[in-house]
PDB file of C-alpha atoms and ligand atoms in Angstrom:
ATOM      1  CA  UNK A   1     -11.777  89.019-116.057  1.00  0.00           C
ATOM      2  CA  UNK A   2      -8.284  88.467-114.605  1.00  0.00           C
ATOM      3  CA  UNK A   3      -6.206  85.613-113.212  1.00  0.00           C
ATOM      4  CA  UNK A   4      -7.062  86.501-109.590  1.00  0.00           C
ATOM      5  CA  UNK A   5     -10.704  85.528-110.361  1.00  0.00           C
ATOM      6  CA  UNK A   6      -9.617  82.053-111.451  1.00  0.00           C
ATOM      7  CA  UNK A   7      -7.321  81.619-108.421  1.00  0.00           C
ATOM      8  CA  UNK A   8     -10.155  82.622-106.099  1.00  0.00           C
ATOM      9  CA  UNK A   9     -12.240  79.748-107.481  1.00  0.00           C
ATOM     10  CA  UNK A  10      -9.550  77.049-107.761  1.00  0.00           C
ATOM     11  CA  UNK A  11      -7.184  77.938-104.911  1.00  0.00           C
ATOM     12  CA  UNK A  12      -3.515  78.850-104.825  1.00  0.00           C
ATOM     13  CA  UNK A  13      -1.795  75.587-104.079  1.00  0.00           C
ATOM     14  CA  UNK A  14       0.935  74.625-106.530  1.00  0.00           C
ATOM     15  CA  UNK A  15       2.643  71.252-106.725  1.00  0.00           C
ATOM     16  CA  UNK A  16       6.389  71.856-106.825  1.00  0.00           C
ATOM     17  CA  UNK A  17       9.610  69.873-107.006  1.00  0.00           C
ATOM     18  CA  UNK A  18      13.271  70.690-106.392  1.00  0.00           C
ATOM     19  CA  UNK A  19      15.715  70.618-109.324  1.00  0.00           C
ATOM     20  CA  UNK A  20      17.496  67.592-107.809  1.00  0.00           C
ATOM     21  CA  UNK A  21      14.315  65.528-107.419  1.00  0.00           C
ATOM     22  CA  UNK A  22      14.330  62.555-109.770  1.00  0.00           C
ATOM     23  CA  UNK A  23      12.063  62.244-112.777  1.00  0.00           C
ATOM     24  CA  UNK A  24      10.484  59.303-110.917  1.00  0.00           C
ATOM     25  CA  UNK A  25       9.514  61.688-108.061  1.00  0.00           C
ATOM     26  CA  UNK A  26       8.044  64.122-110.567  1.00  0.00           C
ATOM     27  CA  UNK A  27       6.091  61.380-112.402  1.00  0.00           C
ATOM     28  CA  UNK A  28       4.791  60.167-109.023  1.00  0.00           C
ATOM     29  CA  UNK A  29       3.506  63.658-108.162  1.00  0.00           C
ATOM     30  CA  UNK A  30       1.851  64.085-111.571  1.00  0.00           C
ATOM     31  CA  UNK A  31       0.075  60.734-111.197  1.00  0.00           C
ATOM     32  CA  UNK A  32      -0.890  61.098-107.506  1.00  0.00           C
ATOM     33  CA  UNK A  33      -2.290  64.626-107.899  1.00  0.00           C
ATOM     34  CA  UNK A  34      -3.805  63.990-111.341  1.00  0.00           C
ATOM     35  CA  UNK A  35      -2.082  67.059-112.764  1.00  0.00           C
ATOM     36  CA  UNK A  36      -0.143  67.795-115.952  1.00  0.00           C
ATOM     37  CA  UNK A  37       2.821  69.834-114.717  1.00  0.00           C
ATOM     38  CA  UNK A  38       5.021  70.495-111.706  1.00  0.00           C
ATOM     39  CA  UNK A  39       6.815  73.797-111.108  1.00  0.00           C
ATOM     40  CA  UNK A  40      10.489  73.382-110.198  1.00  0.00           C
ATOM     41  CA  UNK A  41      11.591  75.814-107.499  1.00  0.00           C
ATOM     42  CA  UNK A  42      15.030  76.575-106.098  1.00  0.00           C
ATOM     43  CA  UNK A  43      15.957  77.012-102.422  1.00  0.00           C
ATOM     44  CA  UNK A  44      14.846  80.650-102.446  1.00  0.00           C
ATOM     45  CA  UNK A  45      11.393  79.630-103.681  1.00  0.00           C
ATOM     46  CA  UNK A  46      11.901  81.259-107.085  1.00  0.00           C
ATOM     47  CA  UNK A  47      10.733  79.460-110.224  1.00  0.00           C
ATOM     48  CA  UNK A  48      13.667  77.550-111.762  1.00  0.00           C
ATOM     49  CA  UNK A  49      11.706  75.619-114.372  1.00  0.00           C
ATOM     50  CA  UNK A  50       8.600  73.662-115.243  1.00  0.00           C
ATOM     51  CA  UNK A  51       8.262  69.995-116.095  1.00  0.00           C
ATOM     52  CA  UNK A  52       5.125  68.585-117.655  1.00  0.00           C
ATOM     53  CA  UNK A  53       3.910  65.112-118.577  1.00  0.00           C
ATOM     54  CA  UNK A  54       5.139  65.851-122.098  1.00  0.00           C
ATOM     55  CA  UNK A  55       8.721  66.292-120.803  1.00  0.00           C
ATOM     56  CA  UNK A  56       8.486  62.990-118.913  1.00  0.00           C
ATOM     57  CA  UNK A  57       7.362  61.172-122.077  1.00  0.00           C
ATOM     58  CA  UNK A  58      10.155  62.786-124.110  1.00  0.00           C
ATOM     59  CA  UNK A  59      12.771  61.895-121.482  1.00  0.00           C
ATOM     60  CA  UNK A  60      11.703  58.237-121.462  1.00  0.00           C
ATOM     61  CA  UNK A  61      11.542  58.113-125.271  1.00  0.00           C
ATOM     62  CA  UNK A  62      15.093  59.479-125.504  1.00  0.00           C
ATOM     63  CA  UNK A  63      16.777  57.831-122.489  1.00  0.00           C
ATOM     64  CA  UNK A  64      14.610  54.840-121.645  1.00  0.00           C
ATOM     65  CA  UNK A  65      13.741  53.979-118.042  1.00  0.00           C
ATOM     66  CA  UNK A  66      17.198  55.227-116.914  1.00  0.00           C
ATOM     67  CA  UNK A  67      15.697  58.733-117.247  1.00  0.00           C
ATOM     68  CA  UNK A  68      13.592  58.047-114.149  1.00  0.00           C
ATOM     69  CA  UNK A  69      16.710  58.165-111.925  1.00  0.00           C
ATOM     70  CA  UNK A  70      17.956  61.430-113.441  1.00  0.00           C
ATOM     71  CA  UNK A  71      17.270  64.858-111.912  1.00  0.00           C
ATOM     72  CA  UNK A  72      14.265  66.957-112.952  1.00  0.00           C
ATOM     73  CA  UNK A  73      16.635  69.815-113.812  1.00  0.00           C
ATOM     74  CA  UNK A  74      17.875  67.788-116.783  1.00  0.00           C
ATOM     75  CA  UNK A  75      14.463  67.677-118.442  1.00  0.00           C
ATOM     76  CA  UNK A  76      12.641  70.790-117.218  1.00  0.00           C
ATOM     77  CA  UNK A  77      11.989  73.856-119.379  1.00  0.00           C
ATOM     78  CA  UNK A  78      14.093  76.671-117.893  1.00  0.00           C
ATOM     79  CA  UNK A  79      12.676  79.583-119.802  1.00  0.00           C
ATOM     80  CA  UNK A  80       9.313  79.675-118.008  1.00  0.00           C
ATOM     81  CA  UNK A  81       6.610  82.055-119.178  1.00  0.00           C
ATOM     82  CA  UNK A  82       4.612  83.323-116.193  1.00  0.00           C
ATOM     83  CA  UNK A  83       1.687  85.640-115.595  1.00  0.00           C
ATOM     84  CA  UNK A  84       0.543  87.780-112.668  1.00  0.00           C
ATOM     85  CA  UNK A  85      -2.768  87.946-110.825  1.00  0.00           C
ATOM     86  CA  UNK A  86      -3.699  91.055-112.777  1.00  0.00           C
ATOM     87  CA  UNK A  87      -3.098  89.422-116.171  1.00  0.00           C
ATOM     88  CA  UNK A  88      -6.280  89.229-118.208  1.00  0.00           C
ATOM     89  CA  UNK A  89      -7.637  85.731-118.842  1.00  0.00           C
ATOM     90  CA  UNK A  90      -7.747  86.456-122.601  1.00  0.00           C
ATOM     91  CA  UNK A  91      -4.034  87.354-122.475  1.00  0.00           C
ATOM     92  CA  UNK A  92      -3.158  84.074-120.742  1.00  0.00           C
ATOM     93  CA  UNK A  93      -5.110  82.126-123.375  1.00  0.00           C
ATOM     94  CA  UNK A  94      -3.064  83.881-126.051  1.00  0.00           C
ATOM     95  CA  UNK A  95       0.214  83.182-124.174  1.00  0.00           C
ATOM     96  CA  UNK A  96      -0.573  79.458-123.908  1.00  0.00           C
ATOM     97  CA  UNK A  97      -1.789  79.177-127.499  1.00  0.00           C
ATOM     98  CA  UNK A  98       1.184  80.963-129.046  1.00  0.00           C
ATOM     99  CA  UNK A  99       3.706  79.257-126.707  1.00  0.00           C
ATOM    100  CA  UNK A 100       2.097  75.812-127.287  1.00  0.00           C
ATOM    101  CA  UNK A 101       1.961  74.913-123.596  1.00  0.00           C
ATOM    102  CA  UNK A 102      -0.935  74.361-121.214  1.00  0.00           C
ATOM    103  CA  UNK A 103       0.348  75.661-117.877  1.00  0.00           C
ATOM    104  CA  UNK A 104       1.126  79.133-116.619  1.00  0.00           C
ATOM    105  CA  UNK A 105       2.622  79.735-113.152  1.00  0.00           C
ATOM    106  CA  UNK A 106       1.359  82.900-111.450  1.00  0.00           C
ATOM    107  CA  UNK A 107       4.171  85.005-109.964  1.00  0.00           C
ATOM    108  CA  UNK A 108       3.944  88.130-107.780  1.00  0.00           C
ATOM    109  CA  UNK A 109       7.102  89.981-106.731  1.00  0.00           C
ATOM    110  CA  UNK A 110       9.207  86.943-107.634  1.00  0.00           C
ATOM    111  CA  UNK A 111       7.092  84.557-105.522  1.00  0.00           C
ATOM    112  CA  UNK A 112       5.022  81.690-106.911  1.00  0.00           C
ATOM    113  CA  UNK A 113       1.400  82.345-105.852  1.00  0.00           C
ATOM    114  CA  UNK A 114      -0.568  79.922-108.057  1.00  0.00           C
ATOM    115  CA  UNK A 115      -0.834  78.171-111.405  1.00  0.00           C
ATOM    116  CA  UNK A 116      -3.478  78.138-114.080  1.00  0.00           C
ATOM    117  CA  UNK A 117      -3.957  75.569-116.818  1.00  0.00           C
ATOM    118  CA  UNK A 118      -5.629  75.781-120.203  1.00  0.00           C
ATOM    119  CA  UNK A 119      -8.467  73.760-118.604  1.00  0.00           C
ATOM    120  CA  UNK A 120      -9.050  76.503-115.988  1.00  0.00           C
ATOM    121  CA  UNK A 121      -9.069  79.151-118.714  1.00  0.00           C
ATOM    122  CA  UNK A 122     -11.493  77.227-120.944  1.00  0.00           C
ATOM    123  CA  UNK A 123     -13.793  76.572-117.955  1.00  0.00           C
ATOM    124  CA  UNK A 124     -13.805  80.292-117.152  1.00  0.00           C
ATOM    125  CA  UNK A 125     -14.418  81.169-120.816  1.00  0.00           C
ATOM    126  CA  UNK A 126     -17.378  78.767-121.132  1.00  0.00           C
ATOM    127  CA  UNK A 127     -18.935  80.197-117.925  1.00  0.00           C
ATOM    128  CA  UNK A 128     -18.567  83.750-119.288  1.00  0.00           C
ATOM    129  CA  UNK A 129     -20.114  82.835-122.658  1.00  0.00           C
ATOM    130  CA  UNK A 130     -23.011  81.030-120.916  1.00  0.00           C
ATOM    131  CA  UNK A 131     -23.669  84.120-118.769  1.00  0.00           C
ATOM    132  CA  UNK A 132     -23.695  86.335-121.869  1.00  0.00           C
ATOM    133  CA  UNK A 133     -26.069  83.988-123.731  1.00  0.00           C
ATOM    134  CA  UNK A 134     -28.417  83.892-120.747  1.00  0.00           C
ATOM    135  CA  UNK A 135     -28.356  87.722-120.434  1.00  0.00           C
ATOM    136  CA  UNK A 136     -29.013  88.035-124.188  1.00  0.00           C
ATOM    137  CA  UNK A 137     -31.936  85.557-123.984  1.00  0.00           C
ATOM    138  CA  UNK A 138     -33.611  87.413-121.139  1.00  0.00           C
ATOM    139  CA  UNK A 139     -33.050  90.730-122.938  1.00  0.00           C
ATOM    140  CA  UNK A 140     -34.723  89.319-126.086  1.00  0.00           C
ATOM    141  CA  UNK A 141     -37.574  87.757-124.077  1.00  0.00           C
ATOM    142  CA  UNK A 142     -38.397  91.026-122.340  1.00  0.00           C
ATOM    143  CA  UNK A 143     -37.486  93.241-125.280  1.00  0.00           C
TER     144      UNK A 143
HETATM  145  P1  AMP Q 201       2.370  71.372-121.452  1.00  0.00           P
HETATM  146  O1  AMP Q 201       1.530  71.693-122.641  1.00  0.00           O
HETATM  147  O2  AMP Q 201       2.126  72.309-120.317  1.00  0.00           O
HETATM  148  O3  AMP Q 201       2.319  69.914-121.092  1.00  0.00           O
HETATM  149  O4  AMP Q 201       3.905  71.688-121.845  1.00  0.00           O
HETATM  150  C1  AMP Q 201       4.445  71.467-123.121  1.00  0.00           C
HETATM  151  C2  AMP Q 201       5.927  71.886-123.086  1.00  0.00           C
HETATM  152  O5  AMP Q 201       6.003  73.280-122.733  1.00  0.00           O
HETATM  153  C3  AMP Q 201       6.783  71.156-122.058  1.00  0.00           C
HETATM  154  O6  AMP Q 201       8.088  71.011-122.591  1.00  0.00           O
HETATM  155  C4  AMP Q 201       6.803  72.086-120.850  1.00  0.00           C
HETATM  156  O7  AMP Q 201       7.985  71.988-120.069  1.00  0.00           O
HETATM  157  C5  AMP Q 201       6.728  73.454-121.511  1.00  0.00           C
HETATM  158  N1  AMP Q 201       5.961  74.431-120.708  1.00  0.00           N
HETATM  159  C6  AMP Q 201       4.831  74.224-120.002  1.00  0.00           C
HETATM  160  N2  AMP Q 201       4.408  75.352-119.416  1.00  0.00           N
HETATM  161  C7  AMP Q 201       5.295  76.311-119.756  1.00  0.00           C
HETATM  162  C8  AMP Q 201       5.437  77.723-119.453  1.00  0.00           C
HETATM  163  N3  AMP Q 201       4.553  78.369-118.703  1.00  0.00           N
HETATM  164  N4  AMP Q 201       6.503  78.379-119.973  1.00  0.00           N
HETATM  165  C9  AMP Q 201       7.405  77.745-120.763  1.00  0.00           C
HETATM  166  N5  AMP Q 201       7.327  76.442-121.082  1.00  0.00           N
HETATM  167  C10 AMP Q 201       6.301  75.722-120.592  1.00  0.00           C
END
């Protein structure tokens, strides 16, 4: 199973922000779309960074409410780990577990084409396990 399978089910839309958008803008997007992270893209559409709810909390803890008027670029993670549509779902689970983050932008030829979260991966994993259990049960019943 690869990332393209997950994108087919959930769609390819990605919520993005510009580096100069304020943390308030980012927090507003996270709340309005009920999501955990926003991908920060530059003018050329390339991934510049990622900013998650955890970064917003850290920014406010360190700077107080003044952080909300500061640019996203100040708080985003710049060294973004990405995957491609052909990445295996098991590989992405390993990337998120070892990197201790829950979001993985999907990039093809330098262009952002989707995002998957740990929730998408777990959902896919549970569906796969359920299918295997059901196949095993019918095999045993007819066996
Ligand atoms: P999350 O678990 O996604 O809320 O993110 C936890 C921390 O990891 C935050 O500081 C994020 O900016 C950072 N982060 C999230 N996703 C990625 C990623 N794909 N690559 C690198 N850092 C990330």
